[in-house]
Structure formats: C-alpha cells, structure tokens
Amino acid sequence: MPLSLPLTLLPACIFFANATLYVTLYSRLPEVSSAQGGSPSALGLALLSQTAGTLLGFPTASPLIDRFGARRVAGATLLAAMILLPAAATGIIGPGLWGIAIPLGLYGFAMAVMEVAKNLIAARIEERSGKNVISKSHGFWSAGLFVGALMGGWAAGAGISTGEELLWIGCAFLPLVGLLLVRAGDPEPMGPASDSEPRFAKPDAFVIGLLILIAGFSITEGVVYDWSMFYLRQDLALDANTAAKIYAAFTIGMFVARMLGDDLRNRLPTPRLIRFMAVCVVLGVAITVFGPHFATGLLYVGFSLIGSGVALAAPVATALAMRHPTRSATRTMASYSLISLLALFAVPPLMGTIVETHGAVWAIVFASPLLGFVAIFAPRIVARMRNLPSEPHS
C-alpha cells in the first residue's frame, strides 16, 4: 500500500537531492577543470556532452515512465547521478576533456529522464489534490543549490576533493533512492494516452510559446550555474568562501520566491507575473555587473534578485504545459522539458570561448535583451497560446 506522505514531501526530496549533487560539481568547476588541465573553452565543449545526453534522453523518458512509473524512474536516474558526477569530478574514466565529457554525457541522459519524472510527480499531485505544490517542490531545488553551494565552499576550504564530497553526499541520499525504487505504483495519469500518439511529441506552437517565455530565464540560470564562479573567482578575484556565499544568495532568492510562488500564481495573472520576473532578473544582472565598482556587497543583492527572478519560470511553465489541450501529461512534459533544458544546458556551454577571451561577465548579460523582450510582450504571447485551436490526434 502506498505510504501516506505530505503532498510536497516526495517531489521536494527528489528536487533537493538532484540539486545538491548538481551544484556540488558545478560550483567547483574551476577546481575540477584546473585539476584536469582544461581551459574554459575546453570545459565548454565538455559541458556540451551533457546537452547531447539530454537530447538522447528525452525521447526515452515517456516510454520509460509509462512502463516503470515516474517514481521508480526518478530513483534509478538519481542513483545514476550519484555515480556519474563523482566520475566527472575525478576524471577516473580518462584524462583531460574526455574524463569530464563522457560521464557528463551519461548524466545528461539521466537528468533528462529525471526532469520529466520529477515534474510529472509534482504535477500529478497538484492535479489530484487541487492544491498548488509545483512551486514549493521547485523551491527545494533552490534549497539544494543553497546547501550544496555552502558545502562546496566549506569542502574546498577544508581541502576535500570534489569527487570525495560527491561520494559522501550520494551516500546520504541512498535511502531516498531505495524508497523511490521499491515504492508502489504511481497515481493514474491525468489523461489517457492515445494509441496513435507518437512516443515523443515534437514541440508545437503552444510549446514554442512556452520556450519564448522561459528561454531567457533558463539561459540566465544556466549561466549562473556554469560561469558565475569564473566571474566571481577569476574576473573579480574573490576567495572561494566569499564566492560560495554570494552564490548562496542566488539560491536563497530562488528558494524564497518559490516558497511564495504558489500564492503569487493564485493572485497575479500569468503575463503580469512573468513581466515582474523579467524585470527582477534584468535589474539583478545590472547590479551584478556594475555593483562591484561601488561595493562588493552589492553582489549579494544582484545574485539574490537574479535568483528570485528566474525562480518561478519553471513552475509557471510546468503548470501551463500540463494543460495542453490535446496531449497526454507525460508527452507534453517531455516535449516542454526538452526545449527548456536545452536553453538551460545547451546555450551556456557555448559561451566558453567568450568567457576565455572576454570574461564571464559577457555570459551573465547574454540573455538580458531576450528578457527585455519578454517583459514587454509577455501578455501577447500568453494570449496567443490561449487562443491556439485544438489539434486532433492523427
């Protein structure tokens, strides 16, 4: 018999564990890259292998979840992350670029499948209970980023290697993996899948509208994950502990916004909420870029504003994606998650050469024009999405 759990607890634990593992590696990328003799441009190429894995993973997400259930799939992919991320950190598979690229490619595959599974778990709970839980579930991703960033800064100062730290964190999450793998079947899907429906539904006009709305947020979030430590530690020459605390301000902003996000979704129309989010990010980027000329402490303000601005992009888009008029929940989530994770993971690694030649600050400002566009035209985009005609299954 399924265990009785608080509505948000199960997806929250998955988001928290995934984020803690993820940020433990990414917040220490300068050390990992230096230890394996790589430049920022070479690291960017290695990070692109994660994008390739993501592309391969999404077409398999729907059939895997339909066959084994979202919880078991989430448990299996979380276990894979516990193995692959330490492998990337240590370069145990091979020297140099390949030692990072191969495990990150496999991790990208697992992360793609996990992304669909964990969001589907949260969305089904929200649909069945009638209570908004998606934002709070995503809030624990932010909490995981906060914990992982602080632990990474402490571990670096204590001389603990990234690989060793990841192994210890993975051991702490093994009970969660066990619960997910042995737990009884998932709730029934919200809608039956058509037999004629393809295994992977390509993005349609509705999903493309979602991409336009969230791409700027996803790119900026990805840049913070990939390159903000290079900006803080190399461009601004801050020590590891101070940089970790500033990074933690980003995660605190995300966490607070996501804890309040379900109430904001109830009170504010979606276009107005998206416009407010875009303004927060652009303002945060401006403070992050120009603030250090006046006071280093302004970096805490800038990073927290960026975090609070990008925080609700995924919950808002997930809630919209689950209400596609013609597609099943699993396939809609897979289609949306593909393009959103491509914005999050594909674009930032391409900036490696820019970071190496001109500095990480250019990566941080990259998506600001797109965010300005969204701040102006969000009402029109949302209106077009709502007015799209329903398309019958072929």
Short mmCIF file of N, CA and C in Angstrom, two decimals, residues 155-241:
data_model
loop_
_atom_site.label_atom_id
_atom_site.label_comp_id
_atom_site.label_asym_id
_atom_site.label_seq_id
_atom_site.Cartn_x
_atom_site.Cartn_y
_atom_site.Cartn_z
N ALA A 155 33.94 22.59 1.84
CA ALA A 155 34.79 21.46 1.48
C ALA A 155 36.06 21.92 0.77
N ALA A 156 35.92 22.93 -0.11
CA ALA A 156 37.10 23.45 -0.81
C ALA A 156 38.09 24.05 0.19
N GLY A 157 37.56 24.79 1.17
CA GLY A 157 38.43 25.37 2.18
C GLY A 157 39.09 24.34 3.07
N ALA A 158 38.40 23.19 3.26
CA ALA A 158 38.93 22.13 4.12
C ALA A 158 39.84 21.17 3.36
N GLY A 159 40.01 21.40 2.06
CA GLY A 159 40.88 20.54 1.27
C GLY A 159 40.26 19.22 0.86
N ILE A 160 38.92 19.12 0.92
CA ILE A 160 38.23 17.90 0.49
C ILE A 160 37.99 17.99 -1.01
N SER A 161 38.37 16.97 -1.75
CA SER A 161 38.22 17.00 -3.20
C SER A 161 36.75 16.95 -3.59
N THR A 162 36.45 17.44 -4.80
CA THR A 162 35.07 17.44 -5.28
C THR A 162 34.52 16.03 -5.39
N GLY A 163 35.33 15.10 -5.89
CA GLY A 163 34.87 13.72 -6.03
C GLY A 163 34.53 13.09 -4.69
N GLU A 164 35.37 13.32 -3.70
CA GLU A 164 35.11 12.76 -2.37
C GLU A 164 33.84 13.35 -1.77
N GLU A 165 33.67 14.66 -1.93
CA GLU A 165 32.47 15.31 -1.40
C GLU A 165 31.21 14.73 -2.05
N LEU A 166 31.25 14.54 -3.36
CA LEU A 166 30.09 13.99 -4.07
C LEU A 166 29.76 12.57 -3.60
N LEU A 167 30.77 11.77 -3.33
CA LEU A 167 30.52 10.41 -2.86
C LEU A 167 29.82 10.42 -1.51
N TRP A 168 30.26 11.28 -0.60
CA TRP A 168 29.62 11.35 0.71
C TRP A 168 28.17 11.84 0.60
N ILE A 169 27.93 12.82 -0.25
CA ILE A 169 26.57 13.33 -0.43
C ILE A 169 25.68 12.24 -1.04
N GLY A 170 26.21 11.52 -2.02
CA GLY A 170 25.45 10.43 -2.62
C GLY A 170 25.05 9.38 -1.60
N CYS A 171 25.95 9.03 -0.71
CA CYS A 171 25.62 8.05 0.33
C CYS A 171 24.48 8.54 1.21
N ALA A 172 24.43 9.84 1.48
CA ALA A 172 23.37 10.39 2.32
C ALA A 172 22.00 10.27 1.67
N PHE A 173 21.96 10.24 0.33
CA PHE A 173 20.69 10.17 -0.38
C PHE A 173 20.28 8.75 -0.78
N LEU A 174 21.07 7.76 -0.42
CA LEU A 174 20.72 6.38 -0.77
C LEU A 174 19.36 5.94 -0.21
N PRO A 175 18.97 6.32 1.02
CA PRO A 175 17.63 5.93 1.49
C PRO A 175 16.51 6.45 0.60
N LEU A 176 16.65 7.67 0.07
CA LEU A 176 15.64 8.21 -0.84
C LEU A 176 15.56 7.37 -2.10
N VAL A 177 16.72 6.98 -2.64
CA VAL A 177 16.73 6.12 -3.83
C VAL A 177 16.00 4.81 -3.54
N GLY A 178 16.27 4.21 -2.39
CA GLY A 178 15.60 2.97 -2.03
C GLY A 178 14.10 3.13 -1.94
N LEU A 179 13.64 4.22 -1.33
CA LEU A 179 12.20 4.47 -1.22
C LEU A 179 11.56 4.60 -2.59
N LEU A 180 12.21 5.33 -3.49
CA LEU A 180 11.65 5.52 -4.82
C LEU A 180 11.61 4.22 -5.61
N LEU A 181 12.64 3.38 -5.47
CA LEU A 181 12.71 2.15 -6.26
C LEU A 181 11.71 1.10 -5.79
N VAL A 182 11.40 1.04 -4.50
CA VAL A 182 10.52 -0.01 -4.00
C VAL A 182 9.09 0.45 -3.80
N ARG A 183 8.84 1.74 -3.91
CA ARG A 183 7.51 2.27 -3.65
C ARG A 183 6.51 1.73 -4.67
N ALA A 184 5.26 1.53 -4.24
CA ALA A 184 4.21 1.00 -5.12
C ALA A 184 3.92 2.00 -6.23
N GLY A 185 3.07 1.56 -7.18
CA GLY A 185 2.85 2.30 -8.42
C GLY A 185 2.41 3.73 -8.24
N ASP A 186 2.61 4.52 -9.27
CA ASP A 186 2.27 5.94 -9.26
C ASP A 186 0.77 6.13 -9.38
N PRO A 187 0.29 7.35 -9.07
CA PRO A 187 -1.11 7.67 -9.36
C PRO A 187 -1.39 7.53 -10.85
N GLU A 188 -2.65 7.30 -11.18
CA GLU A 188 -3.02 7.18 -12.59
C GLU A 188 -2.74 8.49 -13.31
N PRO A 189 -2.32 8.43 -14.57
CA PRO A 189 -2.12 9.65 -15.34
C PRO A 189 -3.40 10.47 -15.40
N MET A 190 -3.25 11.78 -15.64
CA MET A 190 -4.42 12.66 -15.66
C MET A 190 -5.28 12.43 -16.89
N GLY A 191 -4.71 11.94 -17.95
CA GLY A 191 -5.48 11.69 -19.14
C GLY A 191 -4.92 10.50 -19.89
N PRO A 192 -5.75 9.69 -20.53
CA PRO A 192 -5.23 8.52 -21.24
C PRO A 192 -4.47 8.93 -22.48
N ALA A 193 -3.40 8.20 -22.74
CA ALA A 193 -2.62 8.45 -23.95
C ALA A 193 -3.25 7.73 -25.13
N SER A 194 -3.29 8.41 -26.25
CA SER A 194 -3.84 7.80 -27.45
C SER A 194 -2.89 6.76 -28.01
N ASP A 195 -3.45 5.66 -28.50
CA ASP A 195 -2.61 4.61 -29.07
C ASP A 195 -1.85 5.12 -30.29
N SER A 196 -2.46 6.10 -30.98
CA SER A 196 -1.81 6.62 -32.18
C SER A 196 -0.82 7.73 -31.88
N GLU A 197 -0.74 8.13 -30.62
CA GLU A 197 0.16 9.21 -30.23
C GLU A 197 1.61 8.75 -30.31
N PRO A 198 2.51 9.52 -30.92
CA PRO A 198 3.90 9.11 -31.02
C PRO A 198 4.56 9.05 -29.65
N ARG A 199 5.64 8.26 -29.57
CA ARG A 199 6.35 8.15 -28.30
C ARG A 199 6.89 9.49 -27.83
N PHE A 200 7.32 10.30 -28.78
CA PHE A 200 7.79 11.63 -28.41
C PHE A 200 7.13 12.65 -29.31
N ALA A 201 6.36 13.56 -28.70
CA ALA A 201 5.63 14.56 -29.46
C ALA A 201 6.53 15.78 -29.67
N LYS A 202 6.70 16.15 -30.93
CA LYS A 202 7.56 17.29 -31.21
C LYS A 202 6.90 18.58 -30.71
N PRO A 203 7.70 19.59 -30.39
CA PRO A 203 7.14 20.85 -29.92
C PRO A 203 6.20 21.47 -30.95
N ASP A 204 5.02 21.91 -30.50
CA ASP A 204 4.09 22.59 -31.38
C ASP A 204 4.07 24.07 -31.03
N ALA A 205 3.10 24.82 -31.59
CA ALA A 205 3.07 26.27 -31.37
C ALA A 205 2.90 26.62 -29.90
N PHE A 206 2.13 25.81 -29.18
CA PHE A 206 1.92 26.04 -27.75
C PHE A 206 3.25 25.94 -26.99
N VAL A 207 4.01 24.88 -27.27
CA VAL A 207 5.27 24.67 -26.57
C VAL A 207 6.32 25.70 -27.01
N ILE A 208 6.29 26.09 -28.28
CA ILE A 208 7.21 27.13 -28.74
C ILE A 208 6.93 28.45 -28.01
N GLY A 209 5.65 28.74 -27.76
CA GLY A 209 5.31 29.92 -26.97
C GLY A 209 5.91 29.84 -25.58
N LEU A 210 5.85 28.66 -24.97
CA LEU A 210 6.48 28.46 -23.67
C LEU A 210 7.98 28.72 -23.74
N LEU A 211 8.61 28.24 -24.80
CA LEU A 211 10.05 28.43 -24.95
C LEU A 211 10.41 29.91 -25.00
N ILE A 212 9.64 30.68 -25.77
CA ILE A 212 9.92 32.11 -25.87
C ILE A 212 9.81 32.77 -24.50
N LEU A 213 8.82 32.35 -23.73
CA LEU A 213 8.61 32.95 -22.42
C LEU A 213 9.72 32.63 -21.43
N ILE A 214 10.24 31.39 -21.48
CA ILE A 214 11.15 30.97 -20.41
C ILE A 214 12.61 30.87 -20.84
N ALA A 215 12.91 31.00 -22.14
CA ALA A 215 14.29 30.80 -22.60
C ALA A 215 15.27 31.75 -21.92
N GLY A 216 14.91 33.03 -21.82
CA GLY A 216 15.82 33.99 -21.20
C GLY A 216 16.10 33.67 -19.75
N PHE A 217 15.07 33.21 -19.04
CA PHE A 217 15.26 32.82 -17.64
C PHE A 217 16.15 31.59 -17.54
N SER A 218 15.89 30.59 -18.40
CA SER A 218 16.67 29.35 -18.35
C SER A 218 18.13 29.59 -18.71
N ILE A 219 18.37 30.42 -19.74
CA ILE A 219 19.75 30.70 -20.13
C ILE A 219 20.49 31.41 -19.00
N THR A 220 19.84 32.40 -18.39
CA THR A 220 20.49 33.12 -17.30
C THR A 220 20.76 32.20 -16.12
N GLU A 221 19.81 31.35 -15.78
CA GLU A 221 20.02 30.38 -14.70
C GLU A 221 21.19 29.46 -15.02
N GLY A 222 21.24 28.97 -16.27
CA GLY A 222 22.33 28.10 -16.67
C GLY A 222 23.68 28.79 -16.63
N VAL A 223 23.71 30.07 -17.01
CA VAL A 223 24.96 30.84 -16.95
C VAL A 223 25.45 30.97 -15.51
N VAL A 224 24.53 31.19 -14.59
CA VAL A 224 24.92 31.27 -13.17
C VAL A 224 25.53 29.95 -12.73
N TYR A 225 24.93 28.83 -13.14
CA TYR A 225 25.47 27.52 -12.76
C TYR A 225 26.86 27.30 -13.35
N ASP A 226 27.02 27.63 -14.64
CA ASP A 226 28.25 27.27 -15.35
C ASP A 226 29.39 28.27 -15.16
N TRP A 227 29.07 29.57 -15.18
CA TRP A 227 30.13 30.57 -15.31
C TRP A 227 30.20 31.59 -14.19
N SER A 228 29.23 31.63 -13.28
CA SER A 228 29.27 32.67 -12.25
C SER A 228 30.48 32.53 -11.34
N MET A 229 30.90 31.29 -11.08
CA MET A 229 32.09 31.11 -10.24
C MET A 229 33.35 31.62 -10.94
N PHE A 230 33.38 31.51 -12.26
CA PHE A 230 34.51 32.09 -13.00
C PHE A 230 34.48 33.62 -12.89
N TYR A 231 33.29 34.20 -12.95
CA TYR A 231 33.16 35.65 -12.79
C TYR A 231 33.60 36.09 -11.40
N LEU A 232 33.15 35.37 -10.38
CA LEU A 232 33.45 35.77 -9.00
C LEU A 232 34.90 35.50 -8.63
N ARG A 233 35.42 34.34 -9.02
CA ARG A 233 36.73 33.92 -8.54
C ARG A 233 37.88 34.34 -9.45
N GLN A 234 37.60 34.48 -10.75
CA GLN A 234 38.67 34.86 -11.68
C GLN A 234 38.56 36.33 -12.10
N ASP A 235 37.38 36.74 -12.58
CA ASP A 235 37.24 38.14 -13.01
C ASP A 235 37.35 39.10 -11.83
N LEU A 236 36.70 38.77 -10.70
CA LEU A 236 36.70 39.65 -9.53
C LEU A 236 37.71 39.25 -8.47
N ALA A 237 38.37 38.08 -8.65
CA ALA A 237 39.43 37.62 -7.75
C ALA A 237 38.96 37.46 -6.30
N LEU A 238 37.75 36.95 -6.11
CA LEU A 238 37.24 36.69 -4.77
C LEU A 238 37.70 35.32 -4.31
N ASP A 239 37.83 35.13 -2.99
CA ASP A 239 38.22 33.82 -2.48
C ASP A 239 37.04 32.85 -2.55
N ALA A 240 37.34 31.55 -2.41
CA ALA A 240 36.33 30.50 -2.60
C ALA A 240 35.17 30.64 -1.63
N ASN A 241 35.44 30.98 -0.38
CA ASN A 241 34.38 31.07 0.62
C ASN A 241 33.44 32.24 0.34
#
